[in-house]
């Protein structure tokens, strides 16, 4: 299945997908200087650089991302460390074909970019990672897979984040396989 990956960060999830042989045909970023974008360039994967400052609105930026992904024949969009919310039109253009990885056991610690810090501040004994289908509601679409991660005494944001990332690197590929199986039964999008 042809994957379009949206990224803003270091790119460990993108790298993991490429190393595991997933068919990443396009990468889009709102942060051209991020590690994930550099990795896409190194690999020669078609990359769309879509910084918000180049667009009058979120809708226009997302329309450009939609056109890019559609033009590359993307069948499933993977938000892998993408730090923006998609417009309703983008979600509609890829209805039930967008997944997101989030560093907590949703619905716990949803709705922000600091889920690891939130878990530590709350004194949680466990947190984890979630892959869910993206709908119009932030961090609230149907959950595909979750993996629990124990919070250890003395964990810092960095040590906990490293273990949550390991969980993400296991469950994101599994969730994409699930979506592939599911979408194989439904007609392709136009
Ligand atoms: C991950 O923790 C993901 O859950 C969150 O952003 C982080 C991205 O990491 N949405 P990377 O860029 O894939 O290394």
PDB file of C-alpha atoms and ligand atoms in Angstrom:
ATOM      1  CA  UNK A   1       0.000   0.000   0.000  1.00  0.00           C
ATOM      2  CA  UNK A   2       1.334   3.413  -0.980  1.00  0.00           C
ATOM      3  CA  UNK A   3       2.009   5.491   2.128  1.00  0.00           C
ATOM      4  CA  UNK A   4       2.192   9.273   2.436  1.00  0.00           C
ATOM      5  CA  UNK A   5       3.863  10.255   5.689  1.00  0.00           C
ATOM      6  CA  UNK A   6       3.336  13.659   7.354  1.00  0.00           C
ATOM      7  CA  UNK A   7       6.182  14.707   9.642  1.00  0.00           C
ATOM      8  CA  UNK A   8       7.456  17.589  11.767  1.00  0.00           C
ATOM      9  CA  UNK A   9      10.065  16.016  14.033  1.00  0.00           C
ATOM     10  CA  UNK A  10      13.158  13.885  14.308  1.00  0.00           C
ATOM     11  CA  UNK A  11      11.744  11.202  12.040  1.00  0.00           C
ATOM     12  CA  UNK A  12      12.387   7.994  13.948  1.00  0.00           C
ATOM     13  CA  UNK A  13       8.975   6.613  12.977  1.00  0.00           C
ATOM     14  CA  UNK A  14       9.522   7.499   9.308  1.00  0.00           C
ATOM     15  CA  UNK A  15      12.946   5.845   9.373  1.00  0.00           C
ATOM     16  CA  UNK A  16      11.466   2.756  11.017  1.00  0.00           C
ATOM     17  CA  UNK A  17       8.818   2.417   8.299  1.00  0.00           C
ATOM     18  CA  UNK A  18      11.362   2.798   5.506  1.00  0.00           C
ATOM     19  CA  UNK A  19      13.768   0.324   7.141  1.00  0.00           C
ATOM     20  CA  UNK A  20      10.966  -2.193   7.485  1.00  0.00           C
ATOM     21  CA  UNK A  21      10.278  -1.965   3.773  1.00  0.00           C
ATOM     22  CA  UNK A  22       6.989  -0.058   3.773  1.00  0.00           C
ATOM     23  CA  UNK A  23       6.169   1.630   0.473  1.00  0.00           C
ATOM     24  CA  UNK A  24       6.656   5.266   1.498  1.00  0.00           C
ATOM     25  CA  UNK A  25       5.982   7.139  -1.739  1.00  0.00           C
ATOM     26  CA  UNK A  26       5.693  10.676  -0.353  1.00  0.00           C
ATOM     27  CA  UNK A  27       6.660  12.708   2.696  1.00  0.00           C
ATOM     28  CA  UNK A  28       5.115  16.065   3.591  1.00  0.00           C
ATOM     29  CA  UNK A  29       6.356  18.441   6.234  1.00  0.00           C
ATOM     30  CA  UNK A  30       5.433  21.806   7.691  1.00  0.00           C
ATOM     31  CA  UNK A  31       9.011  22.040   9.062  1.00  0.00           C
ATOM     32  CA  UNK A  32      11.537  21.770   6.215  1.00  0.00           C
ATOM     33  CA  UNK A  33      14.467  21.840   8.683  1.00  0.00           C
ATOM     34  CA  UNK A  34      13.293  18.804  10.678  1.00  0.00           C
ATOM     35  CA  UNK A  35      15.225  15.546  10.844  1.00  0.00           C
ATOM     36  CA  UNK A  36      12.420  13.635   9.166  1.00  0.00           C
ATOM     37  CA  UNK A  37      12.611  15.908   6.101  1.00  0.00           C
ATOM     38  CA  UNK A  38      16.386  15.450   5.947  1.00  0.00           C
ATOM     39  CA  UNK A  39      15.909  11.683   6.028  1.00  0.00           C
ATOM     40  CA  UNK A  40      13.360  11.841   3.190  1.00  0.00           C
ATOM     41  CA  UNK A  41      15.846  13.860   1.102  1.00  0.00           C
ATOM     42  CA  UNK A  42      18.635  11.353   1.829  1.00  0.00           C
ATOM     43  CA  UNK A  43      16.390   8.517   0.688  1.00  0.00           C
ATOM     44  CA  UNK A  44      15.194  10.381  -2.400  1.00  0.00           C
ATOM     45  CA  UNK A  45      11.555  10.113  -1.328  1.00  0.00           C
ATOM     46  CA  UNK A  46       9.436  12.861  -2.937  1.00  0.00           C
ATOM     47  CA  UNK A  47       9.158  15.579  -0.281  1.00  0.00           C
ATOM     48  CA  UNK A  48       6.661  18.446  -0.052  1.00  0.00           C
ATOM     49  CA  UNK A  49       7.864  21.360   2.047  1.00  0.00           C
ATOM     50  CA  UNK A  50       4.771  23.169   3.243  1.00  0.00           C
ATOM     51  CA  UNK A  51       5.656  25.712   5.942  1.00  0.00           C
ATOM     52  CA  UNK A  52       2.551  27.476   7.180  1.00  0.00           C
ATOM     53  CA  UNK A  53       4.094  30.903   6.431  1.00  0.00           C
ATOM     54  CA  UNK A  54       3.785  30.168   2.709  1.00  0.00           C
ATOM     55  CA  UNK A  55       0.004  29.793   2.984  1.00  0.00           C
ATOM     56  CA  UNK A  56      -2.775  32.163   3.960  1.00  0.00           C
ATOM     57  CA  UNK A  57      -4.604  29.515   5.972  1.00  0.00           C
ATOM     58  CA  UNK A  58      -4.424  25.992   7.326  1.00  0.00           C
ATOM     59  CA  UNK A  59      -6.961  25.017   4.683  1.00  0.00           C
ATOM     60  CA  UNK A  60      -4.687  26.216   1.861  1.00  0.00           C
ATOM     61  CA  UNK A  61      -1.656  24.417   3.320  1.00  0.00           C
ATOM     62  CA  UNK A  62      -3.667  21.226   3.683  1.00  0.00           C
ATOM     63  CA  UNK A  63      -5.065  21.557   0.164  1.00  0.00           C
ATOM     64  CA  UNK A  64      -1.464  21.602  -1.096  1.00  0.00           C
ATOM     65  CA  UNK A  65      -0.674  18.509   0.994  1.00  0.00           C
ATOM     66  CA  UNK A  66      -3.776  16.748  -0.296  1.00  0.00           C
ATOM     67  CA  UNK A  67      -2.884  17.530  -3.910  1.00  0.00           C
ATOM     68  CA  UNK A  68       0.699  16.355  -3.376  1.00  0.00           C
ATOM     69  CA  UNK A  69      -0.320  13.076  -1.734  1.00  0.00           C
ATOM     70  CA  UNK A  70      -3.052  12.410  -4.314  1.00  0.00           C
ATOM     71  CA  UNK A  71      -0.576  13.173  -7.096  1.00  0.00           C
ATOM     72  CA  UNK A  72       1.825  10.572  -5.678  1.00  0.00           C
ATOM     73  CA  UNK A  73      -0.969   7.988  -5.516  1.00  0.00           C
ATOM     74  CA  UNK A  74      -1.030   7.837  -1.725  1.00  0.00           C
ATOM     75  CA  UNK A  75      -3.520   5.305  -0.385  1.00  0.00           C
ATOM     76  CA  UNK A  76      -2.909   5.737   3.337  1.00  0.00           C
ATOM     77  CA  UNK A  77      -1.691   8.865   5.155  1.00  0.00           C
ATOM     78  CA  UNK A  78       0.475   8.263   8.220  1.00  0.00           C
ATOM     79  CA  UNK A  79       0.904  11.130  10.671  1.00  0.00           C
ATOM     80  CA  UNK A  80       4.249  10.228  12.226  1.00  0.00           C
ATOM     81  CA  UNK A  81       5.178  13.080  14.508  1.00  0.00           C
ATOM     82  CA  UNK A  82       3.138  15.627  12.556  1.00  0.00           C
ATOM     83  CA  UNK A  83       2.460  18.562  14.870  1.00  0.00           C
ATOM     84  CA  UNK A  84      -0.505  20.186  13.126  1.00  0.00           C
ATOM     85  CA  UNK A  85      -4.198  19.355  13.004  1.00  0.00           C
ATOM     86  CA  UNK A  86      -5.505  18.508   9.538  1.00  0.00           C
ATOM     87  CA  UNK A  87      -8.312  20.600   8.101  1.00  0.00           C
ATOM     88  CA  UNK A  88     -11.734  18.997   7.777  1.00  0.00           C
ATOM     89  CA  UNK A  89     -11.358  19.015   3.996  1.00  0.00           C
ATOM     90  CA  UNK A  90      -8.089  17.048   4.222  1.00  0.00           C
ATOM     91  CA  UNK A  91      -9.631  14.481   6.570  1.00  0.00           C
ATOM     92  CA  UNK A  92     -12.589  14.211   4.191  1.00  0.00           C
ATOM     93  CA  UNK A  93     -10.304  13.705   1.182  1.00  0.00           C
ATOM     94  CA  UNK A  94      -8.679  10.714   2.928  1.00  0.00           C
ATOM     95  CA  UNK A  95     -11.668   9.563   4.971  1.00  0.00           C
ATOM     96  CA  UNK A  96     -10.767   6.516   7.097  1.00  0.00           C
ATOM     97  CA  UNK A  97      -7.326   6.546   5.435  1.00  0.00           C
ATOM     98  CA  UNK A  98      -5.295   8.583   7.924  1.00  0.00           C
ATOM     99  CA  UNK A  99      -3.603   7.150  11.002  1.00  0.00           C
ATOM    100  CA  UNK A 100      -1.753   8.986  13.754  1.00  0.00           C
ATOM    101  CA  UNK A 101       0.724   7.790  16.363  1.00  0.00           C
ATOM    102  CA  UNK A 102       0.441   9.440  19.773  1.00  0.00           C
ATOM    103  CA  UNK A 103       2.752   8.994  22.777  1.00  0.00           C
ATOM    104  CA  UNK A 104       0.165   8.044  25.418  1.00  0.00           C
ATOM    105  CA  UNK A 105      -2.605   5.572  26.041  1.00  0.00           C
ATOM    106  CA  UNK A 106      -5.423   7.695  24.605  1.00  0.00           C
ATOM    107  CA  UNK A 107      -7.745   9.076  25.826  1.00  0.00           C
ATOM    108  CA  UNK A 108      -5.215   9.771  28.590  1.00  0.00           C
ATOM    109  CA  UNK A 109      -2.890  12.714  27.908  1.00  0.00           C
ATOM    110  CA  UNK A 110      -4.391  13.561  24.530  1.00  0.00           C
ATOM    111  CA  UNK A 111      -4.783  16.913  22.857  1.00  0.00           C
ATOM    112  CA  UNK A 112      -1.239  18.246  23.047  1.00  0.00           C
ATOM    113  CA  UNK A 113       2.383  17.849  22.122  1.00  0.00           C
ATOM    114  CA  UNK A 114       3.554  17.141  25.671  1.00  0.00           C
ATOM    115  CA  UNK A 115       1.958  13.793  26.498  1.00  0.00           C
ATOM    116  CA  UNK A 116       5.188  12.425  28.001  1.00  0.00           C
ATOM    117  CA  UNK A 117       5.597  15.429  30.307  1.00  0.00           C
ATOM    118  CA  UNK A 118       1.902  15.241  31.221  1.00  0.00           C
ATOM    119  CA  UNK A 119       2.250  11.590  32.238  1.00  0.00           C
ATOM    120  CA  UNK A 120       5.272  12.367  34.425  1.00  0.00           C
ATOM    121  CA  UNK A 121       3.616  15.386  36.018  1.00  0.00           C
ATOM    122  CA  UNK A 122       0.493  13.348  36.779  1.00  0.00           C
ATOM    123  CA  UNK A 123       2.620  10.728  38.545  1.00  0.00           C
ATOM    124  CA  UNK A 124       1.242   8.025  36.225  1.00  0.00           C
ATOM    125  CA  UNK A 125       2.587   4.518  36.834  1.00  0.00           C
ATOM    126  CA  UNK A 126       2.035   3.620  33.235  1.00  0.00           C
ATOM    127  CA  UNK A 127       1.617   5.341  29.929  1.00  0.00           C
ATOM    128  CA  UNK A 128       2.267   4.117  26.398  1.00  0.00           C
ATOM    129  CA  UNK A 129       1.596   4.662  22.736  1.00  0.00           C
ATOM    130  CA  UNK A 130      -1.539   4.653  20.605  1.00  0.00           C
ATOM    131  CA  UNK A 131      -2.172   4.422  16.883  1.00  0.00           C
ATOM    132  CA  UNK A 132      -5.623   5.627  15.916  1.00  0.00           C
ATOM    133  CA  UNK A 133      -7.599   6.549  12.837  1.00  0.00           C
ATOM    134  CA  UNK A 134      -7.734  10.326  12.345  1.00  0.00           C
ATOM    135  CA  UNK A 135     -11.166  11.911  12.365  1.00  0.00           C
ATOM    136  CA  UNK A 136     -12.201  15.537  12.683  1.00  0.00           C
ATOM    137  CA  UNK A 137     -11.864  15.259  16.497  1.00  0.00           C
ATOM    138  CA  UNK A 138      -8.351  15.753  17.865  1.00  0.00           C
ATOM    139  CA  UNK A 139      -6.749  12.528  19.185  1.00  0.00           C
ATOM    140  CA  UNK A 140     -10.198  10.943  19.369  1.00  0.00           C
ATOM    141  CA  UNK A 141     -10.591   8.685  16.312  1.00  0.00           C
ATOM    142  CA  UNK A 142     -11.003   4.918  16.689  1.00  0.00           C
ATOM    143  CA  UNK A 143      -8.010   3.240  18.332  1.00  0.00           C
ATOM    144  CA  UNK A 144      -6.228   0.600  16.223  1.00  0.00           C
ATOM    145  CA  UNK A 145      -3.497  -0.559  18.638  1.00  0.00           C
ATOM    146  CA  UNK A 146      -2.068   0.511  21.981  1.00  0.00           C
ATOM    147  CA  UNK A 147       1.013  -0.621  23.857  1.00  0.00           C
ATOM    148  CA  UNK A 148       1.564   0.051  27.523  1.00  0.00           C
ATOM    149  CA  UNK A 149       4.879   1.389  28.837  1.00  0.00           C
ATOM    150  CA  UNK A 150       5.693   1.343  32.539  1.00  0.00           C
ATOM    151  CA  UNK A 151       6.825   4.636  34.085  1.00  0.00           C
ATOM    152  CA  UNK A 152       9.929   3.878  36.147  1.00  0.00           C
ATOM    153  CA  UNK A 153      11.095   5.638  39.298  1.00  0.00           C
ATOM    154  CA  UNK A 154      13.544   8.327  38.246  1.00  0.00           C
ATOM    155  CA  UNK A 155      12.327   8.512  34.640  1.00  0.00           C
ATOM    156  CA  UNK A 156      13.075  11.818  32.940  1.00  0.00           C
ATOM    157  CA  UNK A 157      11.124  12.970  29.873  1.00  0.00           C
ATOM    158  CA  UNK A 158      14.042  11.702  27.764  1.00  0.00           C
ATOM    159  CA  UNK A 159      14.246   8.191  29.250  1.00  0.00           C
ATOM    160  CA  UNK A 160      10.484   7.713  29.187  1.00  0.00           C
ATOM    161  CA  UNK A 161      10.221   9.115  25.652  1.00  0.00           C
ATOM    162  CA  UNK A 162      12.861   6.660  24.452  1.00  0.00           C
ATOM    163  CA  UNK A 163      10.837   3.671  25.700  1.00  0.00           C
ATOM    164  CA  UNK A 164       7.570   5.091  24.333  1.00  0.00           C
ATOM    165  CA  UNK A 165       9.299   5.498  20.959  1.00  0.00           C
ATOM    166  CA  UNK A 166      10.292   1.824  21.032  1.00  0.00           C
ATOM    167  CA  UNK A 167       6.620   0.963  21.547  1.00  0.00           C
ATOM    168  CA  UNK A 168       5.624   3.275  18.681  1.00  0.00           C
ATOM    169  CA  UNK A 169       8.121   1.554  16.412  1.00  0.00           C
ATOM    170  CA  UNK A 170       6.397  -1.772  17.131  1.00  0.00           C
ATOM    171  CA  UNK A 171       2.751  -0.711  16.916  1.00  0.00           C
ATOM    172  CA  UNK A 172       2.779   1.737  13.985  1.00  0.00           C
ATOM    173  CA  UNK A 173       3.834  -0.985  11.504  1.00  0.00           C
ATOM    174  CA  UNK A 174       1.242  -3.357  13.003  1.00  0.00           C
ATOM    175  CA  UNK A 175      -1.477  -0.712  12.689  1.00  0.00           C
ATOM    176  CA  UNK A 176      -0.573  -0.032   9.047  1.00  0.00           C
ATOM    177  CA  UNK A 177      -0.845  -3.775   8.317  1.00  0.00           C
ATOM    178  CA  UNK A 178      -4.274  -3.759   9.962  1.00  0.00           C
ATOM    179  CA  UNK A 179      -5.356  -0.832   7.819  1.00  0.00           C
ATOM    180  CA  UNK A 180      -4.015  -2.534   4.698  1.00  0.00           C
ATOM    181  CA  UNK A 181      -6.123  -5.604   5.471  1.00  0.00           C
ATOM    182  CA  UNK A 182      -9.149  -3.452   6.192  1.00  0.00           C
ATOM    183  CA  UNK A 183      -8.789  -1.257   3.107  1.00  0.00           C
ATOM    184  CA  UNK A 184      -8.176  -4.220   0.823  1.00  0.00           C
ATOM    185  CA  UNK A 185     -11.852  -4.967   1.354  1.00  0.00           C
ATOM    186  CA  UNK A 186     -13.052  -1.456   0.462  1.00  0.00           C
ATOM    187  CA  UNK A 187     -12.857   0.343  -2.900  1.00  0.00           C
ATOM    188  CA  UNK A 188      -9.966   2.715  -3.606  1.00  0.00           C
ATOM    189  CA  UNK A 189     -10.470   6.431  -3.117  1.00  0.00           C
ATOM    190  CA  UNK A 190     -10.801   8.646  -6.185  1.00  0.00           C
TER     191      UNK A 190
HETATM  192  C1  LIG B   1       6.263  10.589  18.457  1.00  0.00           C
HETATM  193  O1  LIG B   1       6.416  10.424  19.840  1.00  0.00           O
HETATM  194  C2  LIG B   1       4.811  10.653  18.093  1.00  0.00           C
HETATM  195  O2  LIG B   1       4.009   9.875  18.910  1.00  0.00           O
HETATM  196  C3  LIG B   1       4.497  12.108  18.302  1.00  0.00           C
HETATM  197  O3  LIG B   1       5.645  12.785  17.837  1.00  0.00           O
HETATM  198  C4  LIG B   1       6.796  11.932  18.001  1.00  0.00           C
HETATM  199  C5  LIG B   1       7.521  11.863  16.684  1.00  0.00           C
HETATM  200  O4  LIG B   1       8.756  11.205  16.773  1.00  0.00           O
HETATM  201  N1  LIG B   1       3.260  12.455  17.617  1.00  0.00           N
HETATM  202  P1  LIG B   1       9.610  10.935  15.453  1.00  0.00           P
HETATM  203  O5  LIG B   1       9.716  12.243  14.699  1.00  0.00           O
HETATM  204  O6  LIG B   1       8.935   9.872  14.652  1.00  0.00           O
HETATM  205  O7  LIG B   1      10.949  10.502  15.962  1.00  0.00           O
END
